XYZ file of C-alpha atoms in Angstrom:
608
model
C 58.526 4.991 53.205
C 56.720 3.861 56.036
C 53.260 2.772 56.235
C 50.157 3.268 59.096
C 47.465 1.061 60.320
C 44.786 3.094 62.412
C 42.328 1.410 64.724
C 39.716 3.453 66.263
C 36.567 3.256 68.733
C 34.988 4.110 72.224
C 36.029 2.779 75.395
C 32.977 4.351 76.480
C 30.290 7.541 76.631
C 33.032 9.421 77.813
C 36.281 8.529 75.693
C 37.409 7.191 72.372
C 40.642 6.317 71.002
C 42.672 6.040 67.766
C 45.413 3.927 67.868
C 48.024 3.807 64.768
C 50.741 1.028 64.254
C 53.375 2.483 61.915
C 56.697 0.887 59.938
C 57.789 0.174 56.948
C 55.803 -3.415 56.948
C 53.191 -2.595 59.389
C 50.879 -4.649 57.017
C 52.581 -7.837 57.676
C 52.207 -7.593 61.829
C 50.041 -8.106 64.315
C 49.843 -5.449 67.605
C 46.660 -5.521 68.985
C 44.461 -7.566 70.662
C 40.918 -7.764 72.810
C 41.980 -9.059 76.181
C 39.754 -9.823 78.378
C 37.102 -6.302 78.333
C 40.124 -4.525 76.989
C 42.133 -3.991 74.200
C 45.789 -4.601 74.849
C 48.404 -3.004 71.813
C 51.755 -4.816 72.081
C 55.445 -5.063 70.184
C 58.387 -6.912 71.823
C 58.973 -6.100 74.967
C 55.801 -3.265 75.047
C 52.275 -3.563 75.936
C 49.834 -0.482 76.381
C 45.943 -1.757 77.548
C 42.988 0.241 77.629
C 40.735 -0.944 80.015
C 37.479 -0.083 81.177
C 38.714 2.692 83.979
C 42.051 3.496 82.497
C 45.043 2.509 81.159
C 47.976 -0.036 82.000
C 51.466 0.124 80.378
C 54.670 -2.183 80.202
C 57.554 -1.723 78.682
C 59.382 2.019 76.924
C 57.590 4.718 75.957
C 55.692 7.475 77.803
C 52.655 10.309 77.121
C 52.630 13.336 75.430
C 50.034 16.415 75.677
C 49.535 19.822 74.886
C 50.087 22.058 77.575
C 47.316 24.527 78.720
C 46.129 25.910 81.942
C 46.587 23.008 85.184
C 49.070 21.260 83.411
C 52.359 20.692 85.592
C 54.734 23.494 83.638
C 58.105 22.843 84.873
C 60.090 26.378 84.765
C 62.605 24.766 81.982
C 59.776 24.210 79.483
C 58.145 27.473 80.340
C 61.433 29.238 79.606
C 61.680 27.782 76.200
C 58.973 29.521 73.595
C 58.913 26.915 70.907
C 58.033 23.947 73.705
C 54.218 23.526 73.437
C 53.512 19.596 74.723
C 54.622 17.688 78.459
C 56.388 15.033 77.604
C 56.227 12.327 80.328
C 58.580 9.247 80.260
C 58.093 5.977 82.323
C 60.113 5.543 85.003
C 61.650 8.897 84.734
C 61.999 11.222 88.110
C 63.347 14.704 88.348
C 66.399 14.982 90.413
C 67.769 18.538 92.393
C 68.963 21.070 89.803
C 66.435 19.071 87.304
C 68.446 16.713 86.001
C 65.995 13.342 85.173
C 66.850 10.060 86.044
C 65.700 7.122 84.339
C 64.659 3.894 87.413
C 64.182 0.343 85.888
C 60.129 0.518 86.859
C 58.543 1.977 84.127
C 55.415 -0.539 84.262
C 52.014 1.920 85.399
C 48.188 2.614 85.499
C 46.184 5.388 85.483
C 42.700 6.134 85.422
C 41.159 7.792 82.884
C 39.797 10.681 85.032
C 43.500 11.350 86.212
C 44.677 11.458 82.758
C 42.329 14.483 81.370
C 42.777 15.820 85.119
C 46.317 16.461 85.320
C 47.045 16.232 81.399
C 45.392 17.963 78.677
C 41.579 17.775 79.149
C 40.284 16.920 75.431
C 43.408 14.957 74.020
C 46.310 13.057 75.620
C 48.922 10.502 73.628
C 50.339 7.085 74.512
C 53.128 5.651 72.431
C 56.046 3.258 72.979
C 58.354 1.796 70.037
C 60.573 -1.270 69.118
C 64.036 -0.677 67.520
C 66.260 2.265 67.320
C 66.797 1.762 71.194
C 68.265 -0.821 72.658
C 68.931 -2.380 76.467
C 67.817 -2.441 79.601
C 64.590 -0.077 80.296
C 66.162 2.729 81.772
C 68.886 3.105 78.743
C 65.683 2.489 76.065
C 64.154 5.832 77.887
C 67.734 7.578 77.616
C 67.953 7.020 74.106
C 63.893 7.831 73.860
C 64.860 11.337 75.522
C 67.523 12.005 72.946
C 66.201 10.428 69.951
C 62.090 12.141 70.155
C 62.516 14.233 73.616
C 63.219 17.939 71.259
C 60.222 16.864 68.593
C 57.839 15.754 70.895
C 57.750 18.961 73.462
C 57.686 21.217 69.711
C 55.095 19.859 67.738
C 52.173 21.468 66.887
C 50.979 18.392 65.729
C 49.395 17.049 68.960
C 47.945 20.242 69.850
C 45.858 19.935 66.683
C 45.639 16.203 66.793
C 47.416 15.519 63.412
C 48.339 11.763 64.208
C 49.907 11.370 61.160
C 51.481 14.547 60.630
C 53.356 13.702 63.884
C 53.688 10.213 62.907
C 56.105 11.406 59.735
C 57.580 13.913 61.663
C 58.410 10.895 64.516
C 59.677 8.366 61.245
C 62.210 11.165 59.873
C 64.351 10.333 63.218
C 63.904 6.365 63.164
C 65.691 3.780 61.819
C 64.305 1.955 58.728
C 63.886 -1.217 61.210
C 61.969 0.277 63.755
C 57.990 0.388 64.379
C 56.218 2.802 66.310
C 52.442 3.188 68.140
C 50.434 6.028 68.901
C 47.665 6.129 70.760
C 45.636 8.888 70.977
C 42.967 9.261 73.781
C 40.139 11.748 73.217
C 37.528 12.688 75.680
C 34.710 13.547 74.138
C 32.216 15.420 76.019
C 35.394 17.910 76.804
C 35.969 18.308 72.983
C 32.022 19.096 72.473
C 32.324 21.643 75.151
C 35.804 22.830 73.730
C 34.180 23.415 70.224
C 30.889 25.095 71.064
C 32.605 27.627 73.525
C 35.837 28.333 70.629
C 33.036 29.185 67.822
C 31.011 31.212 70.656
C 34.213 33.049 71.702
C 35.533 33.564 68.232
C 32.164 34.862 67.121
C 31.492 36.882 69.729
C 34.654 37.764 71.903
C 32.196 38.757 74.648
C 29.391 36.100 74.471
C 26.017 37.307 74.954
C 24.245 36.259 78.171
C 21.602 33.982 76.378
C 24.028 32.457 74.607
C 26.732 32.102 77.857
C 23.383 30.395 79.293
C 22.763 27.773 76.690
C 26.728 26.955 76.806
C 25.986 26.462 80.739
C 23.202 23.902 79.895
C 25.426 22.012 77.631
C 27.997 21.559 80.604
C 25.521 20.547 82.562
C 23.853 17.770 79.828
C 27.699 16.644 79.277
C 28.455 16.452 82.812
C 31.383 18.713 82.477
C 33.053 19.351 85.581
C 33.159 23.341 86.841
C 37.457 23.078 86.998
C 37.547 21.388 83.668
C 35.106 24.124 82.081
C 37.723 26.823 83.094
C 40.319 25.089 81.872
C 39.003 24.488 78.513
C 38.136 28.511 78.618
C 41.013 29.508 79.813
C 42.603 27.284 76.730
C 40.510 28.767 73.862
C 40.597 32.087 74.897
C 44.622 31.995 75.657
C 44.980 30.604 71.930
C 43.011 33.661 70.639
C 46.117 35.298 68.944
C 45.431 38.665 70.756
C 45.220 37.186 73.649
C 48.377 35.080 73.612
C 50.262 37.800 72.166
C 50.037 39.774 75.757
C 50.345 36.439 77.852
C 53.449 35.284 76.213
C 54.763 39.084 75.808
C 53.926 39.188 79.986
C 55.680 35.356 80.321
C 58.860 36.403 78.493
C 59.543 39.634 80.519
C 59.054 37.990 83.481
C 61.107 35.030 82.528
C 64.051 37.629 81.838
C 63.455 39.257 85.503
C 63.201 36.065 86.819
C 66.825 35.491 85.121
C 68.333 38.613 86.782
C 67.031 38.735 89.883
C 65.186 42.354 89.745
C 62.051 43.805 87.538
C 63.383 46.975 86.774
C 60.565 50.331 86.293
C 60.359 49.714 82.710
C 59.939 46.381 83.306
C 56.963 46.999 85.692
C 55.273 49.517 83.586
C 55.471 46.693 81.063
C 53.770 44.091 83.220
C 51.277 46.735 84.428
C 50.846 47.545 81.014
C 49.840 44.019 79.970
C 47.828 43.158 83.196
C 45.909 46.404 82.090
C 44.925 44.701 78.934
C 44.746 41.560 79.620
C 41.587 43.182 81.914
C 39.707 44.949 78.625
C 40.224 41.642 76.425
C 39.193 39.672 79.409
C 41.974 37.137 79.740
C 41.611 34.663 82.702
C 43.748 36.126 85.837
C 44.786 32.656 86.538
C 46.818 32.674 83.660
C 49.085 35.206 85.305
C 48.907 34.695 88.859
C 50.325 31.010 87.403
C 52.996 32.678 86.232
C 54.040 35.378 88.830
C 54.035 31.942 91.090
C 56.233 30.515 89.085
C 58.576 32.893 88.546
C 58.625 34.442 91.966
C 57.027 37.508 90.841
C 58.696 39.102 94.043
C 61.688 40.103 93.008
C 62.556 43.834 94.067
C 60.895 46.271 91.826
C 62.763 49.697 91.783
C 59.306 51.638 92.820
C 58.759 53.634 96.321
C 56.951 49.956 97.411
C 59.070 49.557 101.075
C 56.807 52.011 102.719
C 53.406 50.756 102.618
C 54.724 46.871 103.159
C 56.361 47.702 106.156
C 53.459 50.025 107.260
C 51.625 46.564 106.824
C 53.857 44.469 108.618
C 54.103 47.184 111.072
C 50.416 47.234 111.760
C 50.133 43.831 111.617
C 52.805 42.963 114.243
C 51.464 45.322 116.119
C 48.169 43.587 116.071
C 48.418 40.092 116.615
C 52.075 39.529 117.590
C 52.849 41.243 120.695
C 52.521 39.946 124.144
C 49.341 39.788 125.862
C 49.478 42.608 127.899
C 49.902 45.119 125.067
C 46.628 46.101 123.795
C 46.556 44.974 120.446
C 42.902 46.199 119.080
C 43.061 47.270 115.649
C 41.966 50.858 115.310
C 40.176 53.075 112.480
C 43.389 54.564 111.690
C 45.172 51.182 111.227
C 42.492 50.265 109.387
C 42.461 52.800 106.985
C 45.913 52.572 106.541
C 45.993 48.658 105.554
C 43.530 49.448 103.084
C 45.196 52.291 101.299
C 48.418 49.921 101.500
C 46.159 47.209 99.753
C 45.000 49.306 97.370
C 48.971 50.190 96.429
C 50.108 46.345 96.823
C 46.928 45.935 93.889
C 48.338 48.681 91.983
C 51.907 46.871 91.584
C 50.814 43.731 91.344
C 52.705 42.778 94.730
C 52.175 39.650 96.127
C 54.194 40.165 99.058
C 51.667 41.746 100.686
C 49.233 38.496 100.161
C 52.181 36.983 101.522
C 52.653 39.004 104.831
C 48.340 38.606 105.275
C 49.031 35.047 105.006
C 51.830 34.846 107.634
C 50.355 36.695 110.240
C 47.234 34.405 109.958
C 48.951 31.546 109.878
C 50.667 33.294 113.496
C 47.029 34.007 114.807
C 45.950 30.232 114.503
C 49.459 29.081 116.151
C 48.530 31.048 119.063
C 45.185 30.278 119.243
C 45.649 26.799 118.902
C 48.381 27.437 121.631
C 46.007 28.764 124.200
C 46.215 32.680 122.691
C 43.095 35.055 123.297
C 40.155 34.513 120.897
C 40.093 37.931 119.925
C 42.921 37.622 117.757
C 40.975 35.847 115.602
C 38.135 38.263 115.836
C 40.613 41.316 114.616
C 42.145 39.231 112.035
C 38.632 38.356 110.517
C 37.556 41.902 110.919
C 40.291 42.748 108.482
C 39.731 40.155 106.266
C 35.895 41.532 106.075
C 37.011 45.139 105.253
C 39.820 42.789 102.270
C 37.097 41.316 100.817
C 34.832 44.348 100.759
C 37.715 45.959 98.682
C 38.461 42.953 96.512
C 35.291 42.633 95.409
C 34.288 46.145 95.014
C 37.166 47.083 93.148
C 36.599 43.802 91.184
C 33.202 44.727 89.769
C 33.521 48.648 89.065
C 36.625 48.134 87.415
C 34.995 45.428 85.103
C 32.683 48.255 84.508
C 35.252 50.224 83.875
C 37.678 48.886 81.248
C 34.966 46.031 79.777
C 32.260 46.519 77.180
C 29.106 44.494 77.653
C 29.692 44.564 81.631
C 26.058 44.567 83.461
C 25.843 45.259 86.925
C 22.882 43.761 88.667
C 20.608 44.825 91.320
C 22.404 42.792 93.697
C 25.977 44.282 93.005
C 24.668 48.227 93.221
C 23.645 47.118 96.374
C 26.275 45.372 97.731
C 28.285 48.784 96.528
C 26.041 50.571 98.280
C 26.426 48.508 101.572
C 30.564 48.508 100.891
C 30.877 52.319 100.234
C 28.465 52.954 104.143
C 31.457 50.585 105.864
C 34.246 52.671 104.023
C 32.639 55.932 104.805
C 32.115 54.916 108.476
C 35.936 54.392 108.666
C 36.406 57.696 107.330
C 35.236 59.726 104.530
C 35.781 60.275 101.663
C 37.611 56.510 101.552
C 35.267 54.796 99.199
C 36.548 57.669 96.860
C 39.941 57.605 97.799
C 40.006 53.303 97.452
C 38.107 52.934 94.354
C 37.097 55.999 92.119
C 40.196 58.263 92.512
C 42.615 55.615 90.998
C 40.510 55.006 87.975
C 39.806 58.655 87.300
C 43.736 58.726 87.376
C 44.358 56.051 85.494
C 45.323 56.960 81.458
C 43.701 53.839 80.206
C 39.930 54.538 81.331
C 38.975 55.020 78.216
C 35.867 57.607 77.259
C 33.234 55.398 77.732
C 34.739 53.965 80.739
C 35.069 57.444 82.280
C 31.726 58.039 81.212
C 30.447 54.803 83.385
C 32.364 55.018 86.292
C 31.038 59.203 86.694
C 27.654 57.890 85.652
C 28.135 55.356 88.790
C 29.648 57.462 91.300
C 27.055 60.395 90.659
C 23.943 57.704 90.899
C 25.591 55.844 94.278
C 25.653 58.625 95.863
C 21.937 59.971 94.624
C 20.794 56.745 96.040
C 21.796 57.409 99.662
C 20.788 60.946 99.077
C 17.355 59.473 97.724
C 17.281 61.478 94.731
C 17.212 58.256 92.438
C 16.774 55.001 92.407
C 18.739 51.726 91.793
C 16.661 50.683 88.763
C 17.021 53.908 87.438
C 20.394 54.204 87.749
C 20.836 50.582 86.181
C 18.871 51.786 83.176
C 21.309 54.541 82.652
C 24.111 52.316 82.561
C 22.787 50.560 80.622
C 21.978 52.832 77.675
C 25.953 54.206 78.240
C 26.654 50.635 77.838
C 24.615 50.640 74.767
C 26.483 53.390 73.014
C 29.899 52.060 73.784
C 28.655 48.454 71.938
C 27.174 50.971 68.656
C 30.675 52.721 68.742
C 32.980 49.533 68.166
C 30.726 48.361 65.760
C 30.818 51.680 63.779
C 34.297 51.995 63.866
C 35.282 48.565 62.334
C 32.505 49.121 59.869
C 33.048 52.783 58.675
C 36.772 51.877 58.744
C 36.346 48.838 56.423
C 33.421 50.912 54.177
C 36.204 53.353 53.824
C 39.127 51.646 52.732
C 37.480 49.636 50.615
C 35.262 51.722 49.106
C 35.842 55.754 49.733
C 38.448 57.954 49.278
C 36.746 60.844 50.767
C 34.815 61.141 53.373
C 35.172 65.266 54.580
C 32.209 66.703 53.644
C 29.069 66.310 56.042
C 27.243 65.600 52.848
C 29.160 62.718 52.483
C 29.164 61.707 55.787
C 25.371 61.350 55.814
C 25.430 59.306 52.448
C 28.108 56.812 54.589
C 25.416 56.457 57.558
C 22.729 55.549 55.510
C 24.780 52.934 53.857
C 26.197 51.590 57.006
C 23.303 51.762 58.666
C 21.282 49.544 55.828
C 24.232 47.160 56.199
C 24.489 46.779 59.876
C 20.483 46.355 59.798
C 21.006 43.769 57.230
C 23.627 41.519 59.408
C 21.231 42.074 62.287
C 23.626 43.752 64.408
C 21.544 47.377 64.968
C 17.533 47.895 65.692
C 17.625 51.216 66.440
C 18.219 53.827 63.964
C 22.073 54.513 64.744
C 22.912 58.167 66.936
C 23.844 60.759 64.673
C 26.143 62.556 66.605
C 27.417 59.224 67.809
C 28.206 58.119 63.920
C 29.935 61.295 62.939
C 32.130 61.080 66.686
C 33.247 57.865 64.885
C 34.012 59.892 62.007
C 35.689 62.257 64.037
C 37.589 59.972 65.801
C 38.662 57.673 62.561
C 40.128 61.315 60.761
C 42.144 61.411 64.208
C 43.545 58.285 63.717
C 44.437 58.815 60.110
C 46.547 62.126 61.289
C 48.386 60.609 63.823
C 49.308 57.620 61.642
C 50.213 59.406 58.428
C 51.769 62.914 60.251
C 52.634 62.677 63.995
C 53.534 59.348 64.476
C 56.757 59.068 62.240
C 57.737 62.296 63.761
C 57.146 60.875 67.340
C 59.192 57.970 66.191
C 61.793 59.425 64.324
C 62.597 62.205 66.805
C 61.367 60.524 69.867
C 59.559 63.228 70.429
C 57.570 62.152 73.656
C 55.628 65.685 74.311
C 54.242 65.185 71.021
C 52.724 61.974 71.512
C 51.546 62.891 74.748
C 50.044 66.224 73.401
C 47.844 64.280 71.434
C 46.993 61.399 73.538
C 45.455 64.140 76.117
C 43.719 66.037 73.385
C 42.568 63.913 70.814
C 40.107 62.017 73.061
C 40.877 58.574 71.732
C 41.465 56.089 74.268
C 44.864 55.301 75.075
C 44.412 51.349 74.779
C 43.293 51.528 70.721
C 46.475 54.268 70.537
C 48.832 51.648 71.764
C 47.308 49.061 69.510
C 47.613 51.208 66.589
C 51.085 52.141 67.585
C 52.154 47.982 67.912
C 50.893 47.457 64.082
C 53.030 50.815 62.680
C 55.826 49.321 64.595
C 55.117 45.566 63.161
C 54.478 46.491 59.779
C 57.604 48.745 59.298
C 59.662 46.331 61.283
C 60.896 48.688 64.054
C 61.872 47.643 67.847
C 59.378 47.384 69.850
C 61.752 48.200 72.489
C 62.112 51.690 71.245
C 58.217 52.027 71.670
C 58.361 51.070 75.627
C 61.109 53.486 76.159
C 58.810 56.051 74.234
C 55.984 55.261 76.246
C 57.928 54.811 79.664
C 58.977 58.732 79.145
C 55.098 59.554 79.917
C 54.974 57.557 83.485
C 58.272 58.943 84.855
C-alpha cells in the first residue's frame, strides 16, 4: 500500500498548484524545497521547479492534459476513442510514419502562459518518477512510454482532476520500490470562467442575453483572453452528452472514410445529417472544420459535385489566369454562377472549393507582386464581396432558421436588406434562389422554423415595397419566436405531467384540467407570465398523441418491415419536425438494442 504527501498553494493571482509525493514510505523522504523565489520538487536524478513565470524540469518524466479544442491532436490519438489526455514526454520527437524517438535532452522550460496556451487551459500535470526505470534518459522515457504511456492517454482521472484516483491507478503498474510525483497546475481565473459558463449552459442550453452579458463581464474582471473563452466553451458545451454524442458519431465516420479513401452517399448524408444538428444544438463549427482538416475531408464523395467545381475553376481561370491580352473581366453571368456553385460547395460541406478560392488568390498576388495588372486584384475582391455577402447572409437566416431563441437585430434586417438589393441587381430572383429556396427544401426546417423564415421573406420584401417596417417586422419575429420557446417548454412538461401522473388525456375536458395544472406549475417555476395559448397547448397535445402512435404502432412496423413509404407518409403528414422524429427514433433503437446502421439505411431510402 502506498502512501501520498500533498503540498499545495499559489504561485500567483493567476495559478496554483498541488503537488503529491507518493510511495510506500513517502513519510520518511524529503522532495521539495523553496529555492530561491521558487519551489523546486526533486528525487534522484529529477527536479521539476516552479518559478515565478513558469516551469523548469530535469531529469524523466513529461506532462499530461486533457484534450479539448486547440490542443495538438495527432491523427493516432484521434483515431483511438478511449484516448482522452496528450501525453508529452521529454526529449521525445515524432519521426516520419510517427514513430517517436527518445534524444538524451530532456532538460526544459516553459512559461506558464504557453502551458494553458497550447495544453489544456484550466488544468495541466507534471510528473517524473524514480525506480521501475532504469538507464540512460532516453531508455528511462522508453520504459516510461511502455510502463504509463496506455493509462495516462485513458484516464478520466485528469480530466476531472482526481489526483489520487490517478495516483492508484499510476501505483497498480509500479514496482513496490519506486516513488512517484504529480504535479498538478491549475489556472484559476480559467476554472472560474469554466464553472460559471458549465452551470449557465447546463441550466439553460441557450443562455439568456442578460445572463450571456454578465458571463462577458466576468471575462473581462478575470482578464480572460477572447481565444481562451472559446476554448473553454467549446469544451463545456462538447462534453454536454448530446452534444458529444453527434461530434464523436461525425469523428468516427469520418475516421473510417479517412481509412478508405472515399465518403460514400450514405456516408455523406450521415455527415450532413450531423452538421444539420450540430446547427439546432448549437455546437461550435470549429469543432468540425478541426476535424474535416484533419482527416482530409476531401476525399471523393459519390455525389454529382464535378460540375459546379470545375465550373469554378473554369471561371476562375478564366478570370485571373490567362494572358494579358484576353479580357478577363468577370461578368454577371460568371458571377451568378460562382455563387450558385458556392451555395452547392456549402451544401456538401466541400472544402475544395475554399481550396480552389484560395489558390487562385494566392495566383492573383504572384502576379501582382510580379508586375500583373491591378485589376486582378480588383475582380478577385469583387468576388470576395459578393462571398461574404452570402456567408454571412446565409449565416444569420439560417440561425433563424433551425435555432430557438435566435434574435435578429436592427442592424442584421438591414444588412439583409442591403445583401438581397446586390443579389437582385445580379439577377432576380437570386436572393431567393441562394438563400430561401434551399431552406424551404430542406426536410429539417422544422414548423416553427418554416414559420420564421416565411414570416422573414414576406416582411423583407414589404420593406422595399414600403408596406412595413423593420421594427415591425422584428416584433413579429419576435412573438413567432415566443411561441416556439412556450412549445418546448409545454412539451417536456405535459410529457412528464403525463407519464407520471395521467393515463388519459383524450377528452377536451381533460385536456383543459391538464392546462390549468401546467400552467399553475410553469407560473410557479417562473418560466411563463402570460397566460399560456390555448390552441398552442392543445397543438402540444396534438402533437404528443402523434408521437405516442408512431412509437407504439408505426414504428415497429417501419422497422420490422423496413417499410420506408410508411415512415415517410407520416413524417410529411404528421407535422412534427423531422429533427425530434430522428431523436425519438435513436432512443427506440437504443433502448431495444437494434443497429443503428439499419436506421441510416432506413433513412438514406428517403434522400435517394
Amino acid at each position: 500500500m502506498h502512501q501520498e504527501i500533498r503540498l499545495h498553494g499559489h504561485i500567483n493571482d493567476d495559478i496554483e498548484y498541488f503537488a503529491t509525493g507518493a510511495a510506500r514510505d513517502i513519510y520518511q523522504s524529503y522532495f521539495y524545497e523553496v529555492a530561491g523565489d521558487g519551489l523546486r520538487f526533486f528525487s534522484p536524478g529529477n527536479e521539476l521547479v516552479l518559478e515565478p513565470e513558469g516551469v523548469s524540469h530535469r531529469g524523466n518524466g513529461g506532462s499530461i492534459c486533457e484534450y479539448m479544442f486547440g490542443v495538438d491532436l495527432p491523427l493516432a490519438d484521434l483515431a483511438k476513442t478511449d484516448v482522452c489526455n496528450r501525453l508529452v514526454l521529454y526529449g521525445g520527437t515524432y519521426q516520419e510514419g510517427g514513430h517517436l524517438l527518445f534524444t538524451p535532452q530532456t532538460d526544459g522550460n516553459r512559461s506558464y502562459e504557453q502551458i494553458f496556451f497550447e495544453g489544456n487551459a484550466v488544468r495541466n500535470y507534471f510528473f517524473f518518477l524514480t525506480g521501475s526505470v532504469s538507464g540512460p534518459s532516453q531508455e528511462q522515457q522508453e520504459g516510461i512510454l511502455r510502463l504509463l504511456g496506455k493509462l495516462l492517454k485513458r484516464s478520466t482521472c485528469v480530466g476531472e482532476g482526481e489526483d489520487a484516483g490517478l495516483i492508484d491507478e499510476i501505483f497498480g503498474l509500479l514496482g513496490h520500490r519506486s516513488s512517484f510525483y504529480l504535479i498538478k497546475l491549475l489556472h484559476k481565473k480559467h476554472a472560474i470562467y469554466q464553472q460559471t459558463f458549465s452551470e449557465l449552459y447546463h441550466r439553460y442550453k441557450s443562455i439568456p442575453d442578460s445572463e450571456y452579458e454578465r458571463l462577458q463581464q466576468l471575462a473581462e474582471k478575470l482578464g480572460v483572453s477572447r481565444y481562451q473563452q472559446e476554448r473553454i466553451r467549446i469544451d463545456v458545451m462538447y462534453k454536454h452528452p448530446d452534444n458529444r454524442r453527434i461530434v464523436d458519431e461525425y469523428k468516427n465516420i469520418l475516421i473510417e472514410c479517412d481509412r478508405k479513401g472515399s465518403i460514400s452517399r450514405l456516408e455523406n448524408a450521415r455527415l450532413t445529417r450531423l452538421k444539420t444538428l450540430s446547427v439546432r444544438n448549437k455546437i461550435p463549427a470549429a469543432l468540425f472544420y478541426t476535424l474535416d482538416e484533419m482527416l482530409k475531408n476531401d476525399k471523393h464523395v459519390e455525389i454529382e459535385e464535378q460540375d459546379y467545381l470545375s465550373e469554378t475553376r473554369q471561371v476562375l481561370e478564366g478570370i485571373f489566369l490567362q494572358e494579358h491580352l484576353i479580357d478577363a473581366s468577370i461578368d454577371r453571368d460568371d458571377m451568378i454562377r460562382l455563387l450558385h456553385a458556392k451555395r452547392k460547395a456549402s451544401d456538401n460541406r466541400d472544402h475544395t472549393f475554399e481550396q480552389i478560392l484560395l489558390e487562385t488568390g494566392k495566383a492573383c498576388d504572384e502576379k501582382i507582386r510580379d508586375g500583373g495588372d491591378i485589376s486582378l486584384l480588383e475582380s478577385f475582391s469583387y468576388i470576395i464581396t459578393y462571398f461574404d455577402r452570402y456567408d454571412n447572409t446565409a449565416a444569420n437566416i439560417g440561425q433563424l432558421a433551425f435555432m430557438e431563441n435566435v434574435r435578429l437585430s436592427e442592424e442584421m434586417i438591414r444588412s439583409l436588406l442591403g445583401n438581397k438589393k446586390e443579389f437582385d441587381l445580379l439577377g432576380e430572383p437570386l436572393f431567393e434562389q441562394l438563400i430561401f429556396q434551399p431552406l424551404f427544401e430542406n426536410k429539417y426546417l422544422g414548423k416553427f422554423g418554416r414559420k420564421k423564415i416565411t414570416l422573414l421573406r414576406q416582411g423583407l420584401t414589404a420593406i422595399e415595397q414600403g408596406s412595413t417596417t423593420v421594427k415591425e417586422l422584428l416584433a413579429s419575429l419576435m412573438v413567432v419566436g415566443s411561441h416556439e420557446k412556450t412549445y418546448g417548454i409545454l412539451l417536456d412538461h405535459i410529457k412528464d405531467r403525463i407519464r407520471n401522473f395521467y393515463s388519459r388525456y383524450s377528452t377536451r375536458a381533460e385536456q383543459k384540467e391538464l392546462l390549468k395544472e401546467i400552467e399553475e406549475e410553469l407560473r410557479n417555476k417562473g418560466l411563463i407570465k402570460e397566460p399560456i395559448s390555448a390552441p398552442l397547448f392543445f397543438d402540444v397535445v396534438v402533437s404528443i398523441k402523434k408521437e405516442s402512435v408512431y412509437l407504439h404502432n408505426l414504428l415497429p412496423k417501419i422497422v420490422a418491415e423496413r417499410d420506408v413509404a410508411l415512415r415517410e407518409d407520416f413524417l410529411e403528414n404528421s407535422g412534427l419536425d423531422r429533427f425530434y422524429v430522428e431523436e425519438l427514433e435513436r432512443e427506440y433503437y437504443e433502448l431495444n438494442h437494434l443497429d443503428l446502421d439499419d436506421l441510416y439505411l432506413i433513412r438514406k431510402s428517403l434522400t435517394d
